[in-house]
Coordinates of C-alpha atoms in Angstrom, one line a residue:
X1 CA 124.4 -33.1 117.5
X2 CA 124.2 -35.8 119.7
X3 CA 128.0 -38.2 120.3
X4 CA 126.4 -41.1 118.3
X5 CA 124.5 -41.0 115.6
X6 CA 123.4 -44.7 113.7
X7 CA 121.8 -45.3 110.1
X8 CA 120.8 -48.8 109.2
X9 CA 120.5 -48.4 105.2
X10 CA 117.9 -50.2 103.7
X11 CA 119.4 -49.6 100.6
X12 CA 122.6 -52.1 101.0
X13 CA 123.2 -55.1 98.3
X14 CA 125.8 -57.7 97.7
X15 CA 127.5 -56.2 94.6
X16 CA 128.2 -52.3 95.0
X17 CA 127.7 -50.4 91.4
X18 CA 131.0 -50.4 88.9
X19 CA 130.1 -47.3 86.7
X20 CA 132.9 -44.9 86.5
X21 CA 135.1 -47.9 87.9
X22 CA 137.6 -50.5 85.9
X23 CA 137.4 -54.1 87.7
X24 CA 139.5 -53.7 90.5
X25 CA 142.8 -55.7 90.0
X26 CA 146.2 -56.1 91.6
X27 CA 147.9 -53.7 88.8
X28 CA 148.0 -50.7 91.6
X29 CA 149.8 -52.8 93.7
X30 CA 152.3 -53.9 91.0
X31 CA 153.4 -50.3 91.2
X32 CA 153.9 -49.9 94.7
X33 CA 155.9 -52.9 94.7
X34 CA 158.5 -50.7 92.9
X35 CA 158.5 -47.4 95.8
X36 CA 161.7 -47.6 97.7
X37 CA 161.0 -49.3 101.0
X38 CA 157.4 -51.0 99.9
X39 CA 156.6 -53.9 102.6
X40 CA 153.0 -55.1 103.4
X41 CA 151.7 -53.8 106.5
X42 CA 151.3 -55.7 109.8
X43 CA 147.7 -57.8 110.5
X44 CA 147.4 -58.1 114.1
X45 CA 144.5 -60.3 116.1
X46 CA 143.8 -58.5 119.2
X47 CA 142.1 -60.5 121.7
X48 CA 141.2 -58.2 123.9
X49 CA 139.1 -55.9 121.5
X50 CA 137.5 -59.1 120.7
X51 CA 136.4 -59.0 124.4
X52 CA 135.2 -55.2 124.8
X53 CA 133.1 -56.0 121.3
X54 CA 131.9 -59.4 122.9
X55 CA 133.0 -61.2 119.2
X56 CA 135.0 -63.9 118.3
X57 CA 138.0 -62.2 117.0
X58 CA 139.5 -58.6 116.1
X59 CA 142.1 -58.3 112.9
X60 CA 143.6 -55.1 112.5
X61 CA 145.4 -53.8 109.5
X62 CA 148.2 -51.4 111.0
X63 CA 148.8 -49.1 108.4
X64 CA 150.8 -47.0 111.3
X65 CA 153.8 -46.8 108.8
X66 CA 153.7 -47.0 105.0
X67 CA 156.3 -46.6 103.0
X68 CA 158.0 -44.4 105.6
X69 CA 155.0 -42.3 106.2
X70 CA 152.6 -42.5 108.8
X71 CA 149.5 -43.3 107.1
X72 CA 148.1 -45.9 104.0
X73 CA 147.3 -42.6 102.1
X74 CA 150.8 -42.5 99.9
X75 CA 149.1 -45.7 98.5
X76 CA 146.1 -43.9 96.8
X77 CA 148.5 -40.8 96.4
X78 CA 151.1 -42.4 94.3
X79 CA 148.9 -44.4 92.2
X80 CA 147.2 -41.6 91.4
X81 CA 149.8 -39.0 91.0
X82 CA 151.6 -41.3 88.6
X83 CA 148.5 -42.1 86.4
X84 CA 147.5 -38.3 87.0
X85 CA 151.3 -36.8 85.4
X86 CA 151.9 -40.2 82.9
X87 CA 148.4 -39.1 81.1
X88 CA 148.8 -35.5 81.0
X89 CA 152.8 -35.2 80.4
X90 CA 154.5 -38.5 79.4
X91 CA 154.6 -40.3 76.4
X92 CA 153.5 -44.0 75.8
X93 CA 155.2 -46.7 77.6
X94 CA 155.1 -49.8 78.5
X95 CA 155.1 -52.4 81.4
X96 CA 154.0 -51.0 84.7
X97 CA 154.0 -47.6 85.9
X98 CA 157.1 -46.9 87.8
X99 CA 158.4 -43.8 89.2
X100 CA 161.2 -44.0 87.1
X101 CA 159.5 -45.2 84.1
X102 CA 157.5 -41.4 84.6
X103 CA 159.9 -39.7 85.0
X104 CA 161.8 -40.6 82.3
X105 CA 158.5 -40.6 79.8
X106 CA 158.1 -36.9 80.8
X107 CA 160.9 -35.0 80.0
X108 CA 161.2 -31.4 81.7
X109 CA 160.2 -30.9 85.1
X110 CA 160.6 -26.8 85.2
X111 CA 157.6 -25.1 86.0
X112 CA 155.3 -27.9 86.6
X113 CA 153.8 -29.1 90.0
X114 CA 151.5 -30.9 91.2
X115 CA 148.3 -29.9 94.0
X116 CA 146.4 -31.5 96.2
X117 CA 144.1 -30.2 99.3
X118 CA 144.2 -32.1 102.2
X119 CA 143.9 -32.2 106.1
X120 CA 147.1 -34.2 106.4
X121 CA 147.7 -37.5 104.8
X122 CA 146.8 -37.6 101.3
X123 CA 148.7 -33.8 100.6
X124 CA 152.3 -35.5 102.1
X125 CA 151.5 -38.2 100.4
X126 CA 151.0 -36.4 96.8
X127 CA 154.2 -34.0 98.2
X128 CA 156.3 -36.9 98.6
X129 CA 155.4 -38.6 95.3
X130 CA 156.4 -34.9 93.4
X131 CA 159.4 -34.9 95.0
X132 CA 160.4 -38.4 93.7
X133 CA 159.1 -37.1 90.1
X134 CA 161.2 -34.0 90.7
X135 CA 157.9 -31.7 90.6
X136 CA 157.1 -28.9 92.5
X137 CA 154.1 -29.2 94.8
X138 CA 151.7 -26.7 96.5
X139 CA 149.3 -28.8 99.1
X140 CA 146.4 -26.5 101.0
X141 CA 144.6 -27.2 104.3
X142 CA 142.1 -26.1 106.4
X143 CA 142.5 -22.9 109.0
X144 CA 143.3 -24.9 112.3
X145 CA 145.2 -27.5 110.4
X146 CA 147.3 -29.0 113.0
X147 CA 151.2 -27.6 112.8
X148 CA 152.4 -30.7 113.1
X149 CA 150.3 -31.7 110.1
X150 CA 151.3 -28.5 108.3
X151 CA 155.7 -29.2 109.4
X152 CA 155.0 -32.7 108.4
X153 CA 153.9 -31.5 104.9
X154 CA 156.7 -29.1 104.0
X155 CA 159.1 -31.3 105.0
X156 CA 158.4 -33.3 102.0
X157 CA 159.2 -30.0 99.9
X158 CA 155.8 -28.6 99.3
X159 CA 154.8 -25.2 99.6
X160 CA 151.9 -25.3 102.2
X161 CA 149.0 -22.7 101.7
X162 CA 146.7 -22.0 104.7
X163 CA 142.9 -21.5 103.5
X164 CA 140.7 -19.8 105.6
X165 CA 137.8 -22.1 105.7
X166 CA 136.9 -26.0 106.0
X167 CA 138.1 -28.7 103.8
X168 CA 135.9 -28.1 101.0
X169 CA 136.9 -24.6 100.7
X170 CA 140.5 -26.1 100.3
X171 CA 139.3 -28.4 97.7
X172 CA 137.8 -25.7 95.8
X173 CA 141.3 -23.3 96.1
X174 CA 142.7 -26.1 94.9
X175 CA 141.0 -26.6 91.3
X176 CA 141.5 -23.2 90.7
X177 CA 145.2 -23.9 90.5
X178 CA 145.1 -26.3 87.9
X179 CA 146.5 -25.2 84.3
X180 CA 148.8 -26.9 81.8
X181 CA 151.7 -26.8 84.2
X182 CA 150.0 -27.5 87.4
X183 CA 147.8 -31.3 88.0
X184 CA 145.6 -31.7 90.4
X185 CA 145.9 -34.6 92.7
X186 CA 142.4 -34.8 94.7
X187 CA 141.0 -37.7 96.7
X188 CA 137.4 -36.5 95.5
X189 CA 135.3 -35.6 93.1
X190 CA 133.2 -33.1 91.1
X191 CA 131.4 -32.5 88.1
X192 CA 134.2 -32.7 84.9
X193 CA 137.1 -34.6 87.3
X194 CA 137.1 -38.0 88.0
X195 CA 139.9 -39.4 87.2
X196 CA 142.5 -38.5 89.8
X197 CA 140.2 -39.6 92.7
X198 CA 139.0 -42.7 90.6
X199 CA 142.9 -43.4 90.7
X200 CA 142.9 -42.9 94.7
X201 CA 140.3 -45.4 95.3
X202 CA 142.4 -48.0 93.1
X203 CA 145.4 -47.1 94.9
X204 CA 144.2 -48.0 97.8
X205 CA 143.1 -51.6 96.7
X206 CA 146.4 -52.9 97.6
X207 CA 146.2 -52.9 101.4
X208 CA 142.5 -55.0 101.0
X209 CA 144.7 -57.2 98.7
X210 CA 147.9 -57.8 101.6
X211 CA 144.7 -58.1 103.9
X212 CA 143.7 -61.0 102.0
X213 CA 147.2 -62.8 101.4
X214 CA 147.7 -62.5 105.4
X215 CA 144.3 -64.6 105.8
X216 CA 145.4 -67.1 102.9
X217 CA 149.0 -67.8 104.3
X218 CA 148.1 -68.4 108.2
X219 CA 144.8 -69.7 107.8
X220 CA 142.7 -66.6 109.5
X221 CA 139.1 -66.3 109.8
X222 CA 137.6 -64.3 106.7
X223 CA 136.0 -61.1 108.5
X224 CA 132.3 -61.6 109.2
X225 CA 132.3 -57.3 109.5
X226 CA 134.8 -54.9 108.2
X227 CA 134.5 -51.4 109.8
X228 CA 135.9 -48.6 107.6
X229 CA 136.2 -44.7 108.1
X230 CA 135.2 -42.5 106.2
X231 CA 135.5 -38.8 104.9
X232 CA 135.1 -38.0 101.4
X233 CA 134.6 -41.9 101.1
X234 CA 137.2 -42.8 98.8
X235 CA 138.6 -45.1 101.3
X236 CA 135.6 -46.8 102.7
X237 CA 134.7 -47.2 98.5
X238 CA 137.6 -48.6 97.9
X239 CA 137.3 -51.5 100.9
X240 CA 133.2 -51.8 99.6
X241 CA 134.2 -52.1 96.2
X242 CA 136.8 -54.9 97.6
X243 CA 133.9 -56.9 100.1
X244 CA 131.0 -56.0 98.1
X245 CA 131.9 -57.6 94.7
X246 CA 128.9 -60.1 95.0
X247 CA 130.7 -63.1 96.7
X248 CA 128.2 -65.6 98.1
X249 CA 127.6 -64.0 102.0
X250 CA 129.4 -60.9 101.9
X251 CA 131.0 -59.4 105.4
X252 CA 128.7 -56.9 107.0
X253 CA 129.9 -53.1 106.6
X254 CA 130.4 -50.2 108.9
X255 CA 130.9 -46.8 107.5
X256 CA 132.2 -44.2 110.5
X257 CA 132.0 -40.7 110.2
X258 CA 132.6 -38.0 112.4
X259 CA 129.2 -37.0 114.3
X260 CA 130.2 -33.5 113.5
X261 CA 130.8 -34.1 109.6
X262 CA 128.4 -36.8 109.0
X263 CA 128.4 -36.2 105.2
X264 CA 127.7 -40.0 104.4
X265 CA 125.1 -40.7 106.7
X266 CA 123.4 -37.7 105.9
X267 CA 123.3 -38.4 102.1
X268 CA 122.0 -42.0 102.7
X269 CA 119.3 -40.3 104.7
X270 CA 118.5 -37.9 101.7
X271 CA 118.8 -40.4 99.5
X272 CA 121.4 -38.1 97.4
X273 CA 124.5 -36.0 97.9
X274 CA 123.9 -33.7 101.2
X275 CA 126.2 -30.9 102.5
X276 CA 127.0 -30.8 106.0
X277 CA 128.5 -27.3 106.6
X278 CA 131.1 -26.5 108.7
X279 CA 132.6 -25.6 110.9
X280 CA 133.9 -29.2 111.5
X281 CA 135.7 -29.2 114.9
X282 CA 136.4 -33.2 115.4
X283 CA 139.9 -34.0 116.3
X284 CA 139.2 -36.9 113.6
X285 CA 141.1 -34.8 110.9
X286 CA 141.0 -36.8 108.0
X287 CA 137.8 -37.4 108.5
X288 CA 136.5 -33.8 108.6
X289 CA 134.7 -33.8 105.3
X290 CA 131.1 -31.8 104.4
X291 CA 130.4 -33.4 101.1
X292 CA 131.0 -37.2 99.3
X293 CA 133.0 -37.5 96.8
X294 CA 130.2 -37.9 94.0
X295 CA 132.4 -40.2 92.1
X296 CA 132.2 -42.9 95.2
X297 CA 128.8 -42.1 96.4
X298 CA 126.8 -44.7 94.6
X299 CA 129.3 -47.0 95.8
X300 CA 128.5 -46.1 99.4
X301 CA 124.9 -45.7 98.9
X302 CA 124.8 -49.4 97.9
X303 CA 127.6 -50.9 100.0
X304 CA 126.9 -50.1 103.8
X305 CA 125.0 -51.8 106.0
X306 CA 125.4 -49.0 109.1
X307 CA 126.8 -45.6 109.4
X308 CA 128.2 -44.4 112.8
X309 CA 128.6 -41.2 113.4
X310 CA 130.3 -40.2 116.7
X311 CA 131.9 -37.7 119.1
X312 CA 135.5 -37.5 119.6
X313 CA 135.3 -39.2 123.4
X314 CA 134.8 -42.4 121.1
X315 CA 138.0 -42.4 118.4
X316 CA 139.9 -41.3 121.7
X317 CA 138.8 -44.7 123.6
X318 CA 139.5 -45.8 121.0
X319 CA 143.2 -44.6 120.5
X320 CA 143.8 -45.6 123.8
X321 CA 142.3 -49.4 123.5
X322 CA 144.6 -50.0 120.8
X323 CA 147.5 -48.7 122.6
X324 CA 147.0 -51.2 125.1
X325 CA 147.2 -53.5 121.9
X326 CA 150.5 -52.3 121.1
X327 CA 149.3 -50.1 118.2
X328 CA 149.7 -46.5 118.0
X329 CA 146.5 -44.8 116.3
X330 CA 145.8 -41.5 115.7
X331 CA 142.7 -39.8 115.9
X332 CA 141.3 -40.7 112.2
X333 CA 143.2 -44.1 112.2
X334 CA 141.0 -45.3 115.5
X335 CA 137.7 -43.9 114.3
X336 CA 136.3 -47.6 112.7
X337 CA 137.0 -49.3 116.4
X338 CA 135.4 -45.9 117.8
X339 CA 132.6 -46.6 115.9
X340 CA 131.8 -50.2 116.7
X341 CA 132.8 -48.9 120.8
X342 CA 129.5 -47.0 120.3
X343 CA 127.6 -49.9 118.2
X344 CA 128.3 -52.3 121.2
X345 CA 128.0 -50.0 124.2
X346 CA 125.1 -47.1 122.5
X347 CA 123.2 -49.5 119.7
X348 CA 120.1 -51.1 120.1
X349 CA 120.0 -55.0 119.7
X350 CA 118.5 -54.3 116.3
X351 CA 121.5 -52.2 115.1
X352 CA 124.3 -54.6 116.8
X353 CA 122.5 -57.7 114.9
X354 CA 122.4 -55.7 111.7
X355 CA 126.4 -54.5 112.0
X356 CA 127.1 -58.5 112.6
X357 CA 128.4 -58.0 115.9
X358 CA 127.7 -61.3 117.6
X359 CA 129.8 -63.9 119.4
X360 CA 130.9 -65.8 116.5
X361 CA 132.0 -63.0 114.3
X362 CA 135.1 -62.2 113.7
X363 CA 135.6 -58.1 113.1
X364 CA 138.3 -56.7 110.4
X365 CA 139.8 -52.6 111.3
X366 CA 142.3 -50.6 109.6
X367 CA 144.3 -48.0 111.6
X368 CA 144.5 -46.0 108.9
X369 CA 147.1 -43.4 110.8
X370 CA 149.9 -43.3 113.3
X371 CA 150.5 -41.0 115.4
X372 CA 150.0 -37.5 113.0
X373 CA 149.6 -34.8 116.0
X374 CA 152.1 -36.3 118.9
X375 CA 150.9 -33.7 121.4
X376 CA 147.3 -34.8 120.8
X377 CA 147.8 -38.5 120.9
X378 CA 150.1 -38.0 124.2
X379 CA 147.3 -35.7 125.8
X380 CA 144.8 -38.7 124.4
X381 CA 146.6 -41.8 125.5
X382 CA 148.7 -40.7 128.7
X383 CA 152.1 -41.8 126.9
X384 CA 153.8 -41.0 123.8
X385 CA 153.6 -42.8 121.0
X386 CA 157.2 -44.2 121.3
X387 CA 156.0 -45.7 124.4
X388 CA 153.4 -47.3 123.1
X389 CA 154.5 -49.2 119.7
X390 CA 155.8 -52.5 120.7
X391 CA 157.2 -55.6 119.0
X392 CA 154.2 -57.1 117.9
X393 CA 154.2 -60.7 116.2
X394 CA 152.4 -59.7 113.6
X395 CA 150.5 -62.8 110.5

């Protein structure tokens, strides 16, 4: 394994594929507008990452704090966990999905739970949403789960099960604790379940949409590249299915991976689903995945224009570049900058011309996490994160 790794893909069109999909609409989002404390997130230009990358500008989506948790995952979670326990439990409503309008449609809570596996995010997410349904909920991670990530979870009320494996062996412990009473809440795919993580990629949606309001109410530059991290891919499909909808001179598209857990990169290389077995040791937690979600795989296959893989050294420079922004990142949230770090300072002048990383472009990045493992992000950054967050004026 080498600390960067980058894939042009031949393969990338305008339009991205819509099978398995509905058209993506603002409906998720009228649900999150209902969740106690929901708030669009920050959009932040940051000048001086536009000088380290040599572009015009740098717009970054700080999804730091979401609805009182420190990632955009509840956003996904909740839209699916809603649609997930409303189609199996509740009975016909109408309006929008609310968590009260669930609640009330299914009746008795006793016995019944929901599950999710995860390596941080998207199981406090699903915990948090059961809790507010007044379900039980068992999330399972990895062995060498953070504890922070593990306290973090059952303080949300879950039961948190330890698997002795990688990620994928958590996912598969986790479908075999599905049964009338018990829904699984999974932010991928396999063969006979779809849905749930079809749901997570709609969820998700509604940070591209706030993205797109912030540029419409101050007048910002449309991005010329959007960068997106990736581990299953249901986040990166869900920002391709928002660019790469066949608009007239679509943004270029970054996909980063862990070098380590490459899963995407190695599938486009294939040219069909590819395991990368584990162990996956990257500090990049939510990104340590060994196989795409084959719901969203087509959508990647068809949607990227590079994949990056790379070594921790780069999501850490990258932690602490955006700290000197102002923005707290964790190791997973700073992985799309990592991975443009290594385009401009590791690509060839082919492979920065085909990411669209020239002086006129203006570059889009989510931080899709705060600051999930303190102890890591102080040892990463020199200063804790409460040092670090500042008043920013945000769009």
């Amino acid at each position: 394994m080498t600390d960067v790794e980058i894939h042009l893909n031949p393969a990338a069109k305008p339009l991205v594929p819509t099978a398995g999909f509905a058209a993506e609409s603002r409906v998720p989002q009228d649900t999150h507008r209902t969740l106690p404390g929901y708030r669009p997130t920050a959009v932040h230009s940051c000048p001086g990452l536009a000088d380290r990358l040599g572009v015009r500008a740098v717009l970054v989506k700080d999804e730091s704090e979401r609805l009182g948790l420190p990632s955009f995952k509840i956003l996904g979670a909740s839209w699916a966990a809603l649609t997930t326990v409303q189609a199996a439990w509740g009975a016909n409503t109408n309006g929008p999905l609310s968590v009260e309008s669930v609640r009330s449609s299914i009746g008795s809570t006793d016995g019944r739970g929901l599950v999710a596996a995860t390596d941080g995010n998207h199981g406090r997410g699903v915990a948090r949403v059961a809790a507010m349904l007044g379900l039980d909920s068992t999330i399972l991670v990895p062995a060498g789960t953070a504890q922070a990530r593990i306290d973090a979870i059952a303080s949300e009320g879950a039961s948190v099960d330890v698997v002795d494996g990688t990620y994928d062996d958590a996912i598969a412990a986790s479908a075999r604790l599905a049964d009338n009473d018990h829904l699984v809440v999974s932010d991928t795919s396999w063969e006979g379940y779809s849905a749930a993580p079809r749901a997570v990629v709609e969820g998700y949606s509604t940070l591209f949409y706030e993205i797109d309001d912030v540029i419409d109410a101050h007048g910002l530059p449309r991005p010329d590249v959007v960068a997106l991290q990736a581990g299953v891919g249901a986040f990166a499909a869900s920002g391709l299915r928002h660019y790469r909808d066949g608009r007239p001179n679509p943004p270029r598209t970054v996909v980063v991976e862990p070098a380590s857990a490459n899963c995407l990169m190695a599938s486009a290389r294939a040219g069909g689903l590819t395991l990368v077995p584990g162990p996956h040791p990257s500090s990049m937690a939510g990104l340590n995945c060994g196989m795409p979600s084959e719901l969203v795989w087509p959508v990647l296959a068809a949607g990227t224009d590079v994949f990056v893989g790379i070594a921790d050294s780069y999501a850490e420079d990258a932690m602490r570049a955006l700290a000197d922004e102002g923005i707290v990142a964790g190791e997973s949230g700073a992985a799309g900058l990592g991975g443009l770090l290594a385009l401009a300072e590791r690509g060839t002048r082919k492979e920065r011309a085909h990411a669209g990383l020239d002086p006129d472009a203006c570059v889009l990045l989510v931080n899709t996490e705060g600051a999930t493992d303190p102890s890591n992000y102080e040892r990463v950054v020199g200063r804790p994160a409460t040092d670090v967050a500042t008043a920013l004026e945000p769009h």
